Short mmCIF file of C-alpha atoms in Angstrom, two decimals:
data_model
loop_
_atom_site.label_atom_id
_atom_site.label_comp_id
_atom_site.label_asym_id
_atom_site.label_seq_id
_atom_site.Cartn_x
_atom_site.Cartn_y
_atom_site.Cartn_z
CA MET A 1 -15.99 -60.21 38.95
CA ILE A 2 -17.24 -58.62 41.97
CA VAL A 3 -15.78 -59.96 45.34
CA LEU A 4 -17.12 -58.89 48.72
CA GLY A 5 -14.28 -58.76 51.32
CA LEU A 6 -14.78 -59.21 55.14
CA GLU A 7 -12.17 -58.37 57.83
CA THR A 8 -13.16 -59.47 61.12
CA SER A 9 -9.31 -60.38 62.46
CA CYS A 10 -9.35 -57.94 65.71
CA ASP A 11 -11.68 -55.43 66.56
CA GLU A 12 -12.95 -53.64 63.04
CA THR A 13 -15.57 -54.85 61.41
CA GLY A 14 -14.74 -54.17 57.87
CA LEU A 15 -16.47 -54.65 54.32
CA ALA A 16 -16.11 -53.68 50.98
CA LEU A 17 -16.64 -54.37 47.26
CA TYR A 18 -14.27 -54.72 44.88
CA ASP A 19 -14.90 -54.86 41.04
CA SER A 20 -12.07 -56.43 38.81
CA GLU A 21 -12.69 -53.98 35.79
CA LYS A 22 -13.86 -50.89 37.72
CA GLY A 23 -11.76 -51.10 41.00
CA LEU A 24 -12.99 -50.75 44.77
CA LEU A 25 -16.67 -49.81 44.62
CA GLY A 26 -17.29 -48.97 48.22
CA GLN A 27 -16.20 -49.80 51.70
CA VAL A 28 -17.43 -49.17 55.14
CA LEU A 29 -15.76 -49.57 58.69
CA TYR A 30 -16.55 -49.64 62.16
CA SER A 31 -13.95 -49.57 64.88
CA GLN A 32 -14.48 -50.64 68.58
CA ILE A 33 -11.93 -48.45 69.80
CA GLN A 34 -14.50 -47.12 72.08
CA LEU A 35 -15.23 -50.57 73.45
CA HIS A 36 -12.20 -51.29 74.12
CA ALA A 37 -10.46 -48.22 75.00
CA GLU A 38 -11.57 -48.55 79.04
CA TYR A 39 -9.79 -51.64 79.21
CA GLY A 40 -6.77 -50.82 77.21
CA GLY A 41 -6.48 -53.11 74.54
CA VAL A 42 -8.90 -55.24 73.12
CA VAL A 43 -11.26 -58.14 74.58
CA PRO A 44 -11.57 -61.03 72.82
CA GLU A 45 -14.95 -61.84 73.49
CA LEU A 46 -15.99 -58.44 73.25
CA ALA A 47 -14.52 -57.95 69.66
CA SER A 48 -16.59 -61.09 68.55
CA ARG A 49 -19.82 -60.36 69.95
CA ASP A 50 -19.31 -56.57 68.50
CA HIS A 51 -18.66 -58.58 64.96
CA VAL A 52 -22.09 -59.92 65.32
CA ARG A 53 -23.95 -57.14 65.89
CA LYS A 54 -22.15 -55.51 63.19
CA LEU A 55 -21.82 -57.43 60.14
CA ILE A 56 -25.63 -57.06 58.86
CA PRO A 57 -26.15 -53.28 59.26
CA LEU A 58 -22.98 -52.79 57.90
CA LEU A 59 -23.62 -55.03 54.95
CA ASN A 60 -27.21 -53.73 53.60
CA GLU A 61 -25.14 -50.03 54.22
CA LEU A 62 -22.78 -51.04 51.93
CA LEU A 63 -24.68 -52.53 49.15
CA HIS A 64 -26.67 -49.01 49.34
CA GLN A 65 -23.65 -47.00 49.10
CA ALA A 66 -22.17 -49.16 46.32
CA ASN A 67 -25.74 -49.33 44.65
CA VAL A 68 -25.28 -53.30 44.28
CA SER A 69 -27.55 -56.28 45.26
CA LYS A 70 -26.56 -59.35 46.63
CA LYS A 71 -27.45 -61.38 43.70
CA GLU A 72 -24.69 -59.31 42.04
CA ILE A 73 -21.97 -60.48 44.18
CA ASP A 74 -19.67 -63.06 42.22
CA ALA A 75 -17.77 -64.26 45.29
CA VAL A 76 -17.00 -63.89 49.25
CA ALA A 77 -13.50 -63.42 51.06
CA TYR A 78 -13.12 -63.11 54.59
CA THR A 79 -10.10 -62.97 56.45
CA ARG A 80 -9.18 -66.87 57.72
CA GLY A 81 -5.97 -65.62 59.50
CA PRO A 82 -4.30 -64.78 61.37
CA GLY A 83 -5.81 -62.70 64.41
CA LEU A 84 -8.35 -63.41 67.17
CA MET A 85 -10.06 -66.86 67.53
CA GLY A 86 -13.31 -65.75 68.43
CA ALA A 87 -13.27 -62.78 66.04
CA LEU A 88 -11.99 -64.43 62.64
CA MET A 89 -14.80 -67.38 63.15
CA THR A 90 -17.42 -64.67 63.45
CA GLY A 91 -16.47 -63.03 59.91
CA ALA A 92 -15.59 -66.99 58.55
CA LEU A 93 -19.33 -68.39 59.45
CA PHE A 94 -20.87 -65.41 58.35
CA GLY A 95 -18.95 -64.79 55.00
CA ARG A 96 -19.24 -68.45 54.44
CA THR A 97 -22.95 -68.98 55.09
CA LEU A 98 -23.73 -66.11 52.53
CA ALA A 99 -21.57 -67.40 49.84
CA PHE A 100 -23.82 -70.83 49.85
CA ALA A 101 -27.14 -69.07 50.30
CA LEU A 102 -26.00 -67.18 46.88
CA ASP A 103 -24.49 -69.77 45.53
CA LYS A 104 -21.37 -68.33 44.54
CA PRO A 105 -17.78 -69.16 45.84
CA ALA A 106 -16.10 -68.19 48.93
CA ILE A 107 -11.76 -67.64 49.90
CA GLY A 108 -10.43 -67.44 53.07
CA VAL A 109 -7.65 -64.61 53.11
CA HIS A 110 -4.53 -64.31 54.74
CA HIS A 111 -4.70 -60.92 57.11
CA MET A 112 -0.97 -60.15 56.40
CA GLU A 113 -1.27 -60.42 52.69
CA GLY A 114 -4.29 -58.18 52.61
CA HIS A 115 -1.95 -55.43 54.19
CA MET A 116 0.74 -56.29 51.74
CA LEU A 117 -1.19 -56.05 48.15
CA ALA A 118 -3.12 -53.09 49.77
CA PRO A 119 -0.94 -50.46 47.65
CA LEU A 120 -1.80 -52.38 44.81
CA LEU A 121 -5.08 -50.46 45.13
CA SER A 122 -3.25 -46.93 44.74
CA GLU A 123 -2.76 -45.17 41.34
CA THR A 124 0.76 -45.66 41.40
CA PRO A 125 0.88 -49.10 42.85
CA PRO A 126 4.21 -51.02 42.85
CA LYS A 127 5.14 -54.01 40.45
CA PHE A 128 6.68 -57.68 42.01
CA PRO A 129 9.63 -58.35 42.78
CA PHE A 130 9.56 -55.77 46.22
CA VAL A 131 10.58 -55.83 49.95
CA ALA A 132 7.04 -55.60 52.24
CA LEU A 133 7.69 -54.08 55.78
CA LEU A 134 4.56 -55.60 57.47
CA VAL A 135 4.18 -53.45 60.52
CA SER A 136 1.19 -53.73 62.90
CA GLY A 137 -0.31 -54.40 66.21
CA GLY A 138 0.24 -58.26 66.06
CA HIS A 139 2.84 -58.13 63.14
CA THR A 140 6.46 -57.03 62.38
CA GLN A 141 8.12 -58.82 59.34
CA LEU A 142 10.12 -57.95 56.76
CA MET A 143 9.23 -59.91 53.71
CA ALA A 144 10.53 -60.37 49.90
CA ALA A 145 7.67 -60.56 47.85
CA TYR A 146 8.55 -62.21 43.99
CA GLU A 147 4.97 -62.06 43.33
CA ILE A 148 1.32 -62.98 44.84
CA GLY A 149 1.74 -66.20 46.72
CA LYS A 150 5.60 -66.52 46.23
CA TYR A 151 6.88 -64.81 49.82
CA GLU A 152 10.19 -65.26 52.28
CA ILE A 153 10.71 -64.02 55.51
CA LEU A 154 13.57 -61.99 55.90
CA GLY A 155 13.14 -61.05 59.40
CA GLU A 156 10.59 -60.85 61.93
CA SER A 157 10.05 -59.86 65.67
CA ILE A 158 11.14 -62.66 68.07
CA ASP A 159 8.67 -61.10 70.98
CA ASP A 160 6.63 -57.92 70.88
CA ALA A 161 5.29 -56.22 67.49
CA ALA A 162 5.99 -52.48 66.89
CA GLY A 163 2.16 -51.75 67.26
CA GLU A 164 2.12 -53.61 70.47
CA ALA A 165 4.88 -51.73 72.07
CA PHE A 166 3.51 -48.55 71.28
CA ASP A 167 0.24 -49.70 72.60
CA LYS A 168 2.11 -51.12 75.81
CA VAL A 169 4.34 -48.00 76.10
CA ALA A 170 0.99 -45.63 76.11
CA LYS A 171 -0.75 -47.45 78.77
CA MET A 172 2.33 -47.07 80.74
CA MET A 173 2.04 -43.49 80.18
CA GLY A 174 -1.50 -43.57 81.09
CA LEU A 175 -2.74 -42.66 77.31
CA ALA A 176 -5.74 -43.79 75.79
CA TYR A 177 -6.11 -46.84 73.13
CA PRO A 178 -4.86 -47.39 70.29
CA GLY A 179 -1.42 -46.12 71.71
CA GLY A 180 0.28 -45.83 68.59
CA PRO A 181 -1.16 -42.57 67.36
CA ASN A 182 -1.48 -41.10 70.82
CA ILE A 183 2.41 -41.84 71.09
CA ALA A 184 2.79 -40.09 67.56
CA LYS A 185 0.32 -36.70 68.83
CA LEU A 186 2.17 -36.31 72.43
CA ALA A 187 5.78 -36.98 70.54
CA LEU A 188 5.32 -33.77 68.34
CA ASP A 189 6.07 -31.45 71.21
CA GLY A 190 9.33 -33.69 72.66
CA ASP A 191 12.51 -33.97 71.84
CA ALA A 192 13.35 -37.20 70.20
CA GLN A 193 16.91 -36.65 71.41
CA ALA A 194 15.92 -36.17 75.03
CA PHE A 195 16.73 -39.95 76.06
CA ASP A 196 18.97 -42.61 74.04
CA PHE A 197 16.47 -45.52 74.18
CA PRO A 198 18.48 -48.55 73.12
CA ARG A 199 18.00 -49.82 68.96
CA PRO A 200 17.59 -53.48 69.94
CA MET A 201 18.88 -56.29 67.72
CA LEU A 202 19.87 -53.36 65.38
CA HIS A 203 22.76 -55.28 64.13
CA LYS A 204 21.72 -58.75 64.33
CA ASP A 205 20.69 -59.39 60.71
CA LEU A 206 16.91 -58.58 60.07
CA VAL A 207 15.55 -59.91 63.55
CA PHE A 208 13.32 -57.39 65.71
CA SER A 209 12.77 -56.88 69.17
CA PHE A 210 10.93 -54.53 71.35
CA SER A 211 10.25 -56.15 74.51
CA GLY A 212 13.88 -54.65 76.00
CA LEU A 213 13.01 -50.89 74.51
CA LYS A 214 9.42 -51.16 76.39
CA THR A 215 11.25 -52.23 79.92
CA ALA A 216 14.20 -49.01 79.08
CA VAL A 217 10.78 -46.84 78.64
CA SER A 218 9.32 -48.51 81.79
CA VAL A 219 12.70 -47.61 83.98
CA GLN A 220 12.89 -44.23 82.63
CA LEU A 221 9.28 -43.40 83.19
CA LYS A 222 9.82 -43.88 87.45
CA LYS A 223 12.99 -42.03 87.32
CA VAL A 224 11.66 -38.73 86.01
CA GLU A 225 8.19 -39.37 87.91
CA GLY A 226 6.97 -35.97 88.44
CA GLN A 227 9.02 -34.11 86.14
CA ASN A 228 6.67 -33.54 83.36
CA ARG A 229 8.98 -35.52 80.93
CA GLU A 230 6.21 -37.70 78.82
CA ALA A 231 6.59 -35.98 75.97
CA ASP A 232 10.45 -36.21 75.52
CA ILE A 233 9.83 -39.93 76.13
CA ALA A 234 7.46 -40.53 73.73
CA ALA A 235 9.34 -39.19 71.13
CA SER A 236 12.20 -40.97 72.13
CA PHE A 237 9.95 -43.89 72.25
CA GLN A 238 9.12 -43.51 68.73
CA GLU A 239 12.49 -42.42 67.33
CA ALA A 240 14.01 -45.52 68.65
CA ILE A 241 11.29 -47.66 66.96
CA VAL A 242 11.42 -45.74 63.48
CA ASP A 243 15.26 -45.79 63.49
CA THR A 244 15.15 -49.84 64.09
CA LEU A 245 12.41 -50.14 61.18
CA VAL A 246 14.25 -47.84 58.73
CA LYS A 247 17.57 -49.43 59.21
CA LYS A 248 16.21 -52.70 58.86
CA SER A 249 14.55 -52.15 55.55
CA VAL A 250 17.60 -50.55 54.15
CA LYS A 251 19.34 -53.39 54.86
CA ALA A 252 16.80 -55.75 53.51
CA LEU A 253 16.72 -53.93 50.63
CA LYS A 254 20.29 -53.77 49.88
CA GLN A 255 20.46 -57.53 51.01
CA THR A 256 17.64 -58.59 48.14
CA LYS A 257 18.82 -55.71 45.78
CA LEU A 258 15.98 -55.19 45.22
CA LYS A 259 14.47 -50.95 44.62
CA ARG A 260 11.09 -51.32 45.54
CA LEU A 261 9.56 -51.34 49.71
CA VAL A 262 6.04 -51.52 50.25
CA ILE A 263 5.07 -50.95 53.90
CA ALA A 264 1.85 -51.98 54.97
CA GLY A 265 0.01 -52.33 58.30
CA GLY A 266 -1.27 -49.93 60.58
CA VAL A 267 1.93 -48.41 62.19
CA SER A 268 2.52 -47.40 58.23
CA ALA A 269 0.39 -44.47 58.88
CA ASN A 270 2.75 -42.97 61.25
CA THR A 271 4.45 -39.74 59.90
CA ARG A 272 8.04 -39.70 61.33
CA LEU A 273 8.33 -43.64 60.02
CA ARG A 274 7.26 -42.23 56.36
CA GLU A 275 9.00 -39.13 56.27
CA LYS A 276 12.42 -40.98 57.87
CA LEU A 277 11.93 -44.07 55.45
CA GLU A 278 11.70 -41.49 52.50
CA ALA A 279 15.10 -39.76 53.26
CA GLU A 280 16.95 -42.74 53.72
CA LEU A 281 15.85 -44.33 50.64
CA ALA A 282 16.36 -41.33 48.37
CA LYS A 283 20.00 -42.11 49.46
CA ILE A 284 19.70 -45.66 48.27
CA LYS A 285 17.87 -44.46 44.79
CA ALA A 286 15.02 -46.78 46.09
CA GLN A 287 10.97 -46.04 46.30
CA VAL A 288 8.62 -46.72 49.29
CA TYR A 289 5.21 -47.65 48.70
CA TYR A 290 2.32 -47.08 51.02
CA ALA A 291 -1.77 -48.09 51.07
CA GLU A 292 -4.00 -45.18 50.73
CA PRO A 293 -4.62 -43.64 54.01
CA ALA A 294 -8.06 -45.13 54.40
CA LEU A 295 -6.24 -48.74 53.26
CA CYS A 296 -3.62 -48.84 56.16
CA THR A 297 -5.25 -50.18 58.97
CA ASP A 298 -7.57 -52.90 58.87
CA ASN A 299 -10.61 -53.04 56.29
CA GLY A 300 -12.45 -55.01 54.16
CA ALA A 301 -10.82 -53.48 50.79
CA MET A 302 -7.59 -55.62 51.10
CA ILE A 303 -9.63 -58.71 51.90
CA ALA A 304 -11.53 -58.14 48.55
CA PHE A 305 -8.61 -57.46 46.36
CA ALA A 306 -6.50 -60.42 48.10
CA GLY A 307 -9.45 -62.48 47.67
CA TYR A 308 -10.20 -61.85 43.96
CA GLN A 309 -6.32 -62.04 43.30
CA ARG A 310 -6.88 -65.99 44.48
CA LEU A 311 -10.32 -66.61 43.22
CA LYS A 312 -9.36 -65.38 39.63
CA GLY A 313 -6.98 -68.22 39.45
CA GLY A 314 -9.52 -70.52 40.38
CA ALA A 315 -8.83 -71.29 44.03
CA CYS A 316 -12.07 -72.06 46.25
CA ASP A 317 -12.78 -73.27 49.90
CA GLY A 318 -15.14 -75.96 50.45
CA LEU A 319 -17.86 -75.62 52.49
CA ALA A 320 -16.02 -76.19 55.74
CA VAL A 321 -15.24 -72.96 57.44
CA THR A 322 -11.88 -72.96 58.60
CA THR A 323 -10.14 -70.29 60.84
CA THR A 324 -6.17 -70.23 61.45
CA PRO A 325 -4.80 -67.97 64.32
CA ARG A 326 -1.38 -68.17 63.25
CA TRP A 327 -0.46 -68.60 59.80
CA PRO A 328 2.86 -68.04 58.45
CA MET A 329 2.87 -66.44 55.02
CA THR A 330 5.28 -68.82 53.75
CA GLU A 331 2.48 -71.50 53.50
CA LEU A 332 0.36 -69.60 51.39
CA GLU A 333 0.48 -71.01 47.55
CA THR A 334 1.09 -69.39 44.62
CA PRO A 335 -2.62 -68.91 42.63
CA THR A 336 -2.43 -70.43 39.15
CA GLN A 337 -3.21 -68.00 36.48
CA VAL A 338 -6.68 -68.82 33.99
#
């Protein structure tokens, strides 16, 4: 089965073709970073319009790259949610219309399930069950994954997601959007112990909170104004987030008695986070798994793969197009295998 995956939940237009026998046939990705950079964040209306402009050219590019014709597509998977309503609707309408024109099935996919399953596309995929740390600009969650569709939320952020905190602190410091990579780059020249920023909710089960950390950075920036301490602040801020994510992940593994951790989402590409996770998990003889570098950020491959997992069980959407900007993963059903 060849599945076309469409990802348009935010500011990246991602398309990919996944073959159930051959694996990933090809993928294309267009990022709107330059479009939104001058605003310091994503402007939903501009994002939606840009998806409209890019979907058809990217589809043609993908088909040419993979040497596949439209008629060879067996199904279409698109991101149903969570995400920005306008961006989601753009991809969903395009995907459902294309599937209807080709007389093929279509399926709406959960964006974060796509991220969580992306490491399964690697050469050494993790086996169920495992704990998943889903960490991105919109989500910070710890999830116990027992099988596809059978998930339990262990803890999540009650305010800002980790990636959102990175972006907001970067904006305070005058760094370009997106903030995460620029904070990480600046942190390389700084002292991670220079400022003792709080590790919010560290001893409160598996709940996350990053708004207080963001406020602490804001206060410190005012105190050291004119002292050229940006690199130290970036390094100390990054260390506070990394420390929190790592300690909560270790706690989740001990709580569930599982030995495999999957980390997915844009923040999973952070080098310091990977470095510290690997060191701490080695102490408890646990293994950490990541998606391939190209699959850490939003992409069509993860949507095509997650869509296939449900399509092969007989799942299929009707003609009505549904998008769900807020969609807990615990509402997903376990697909029936056929």
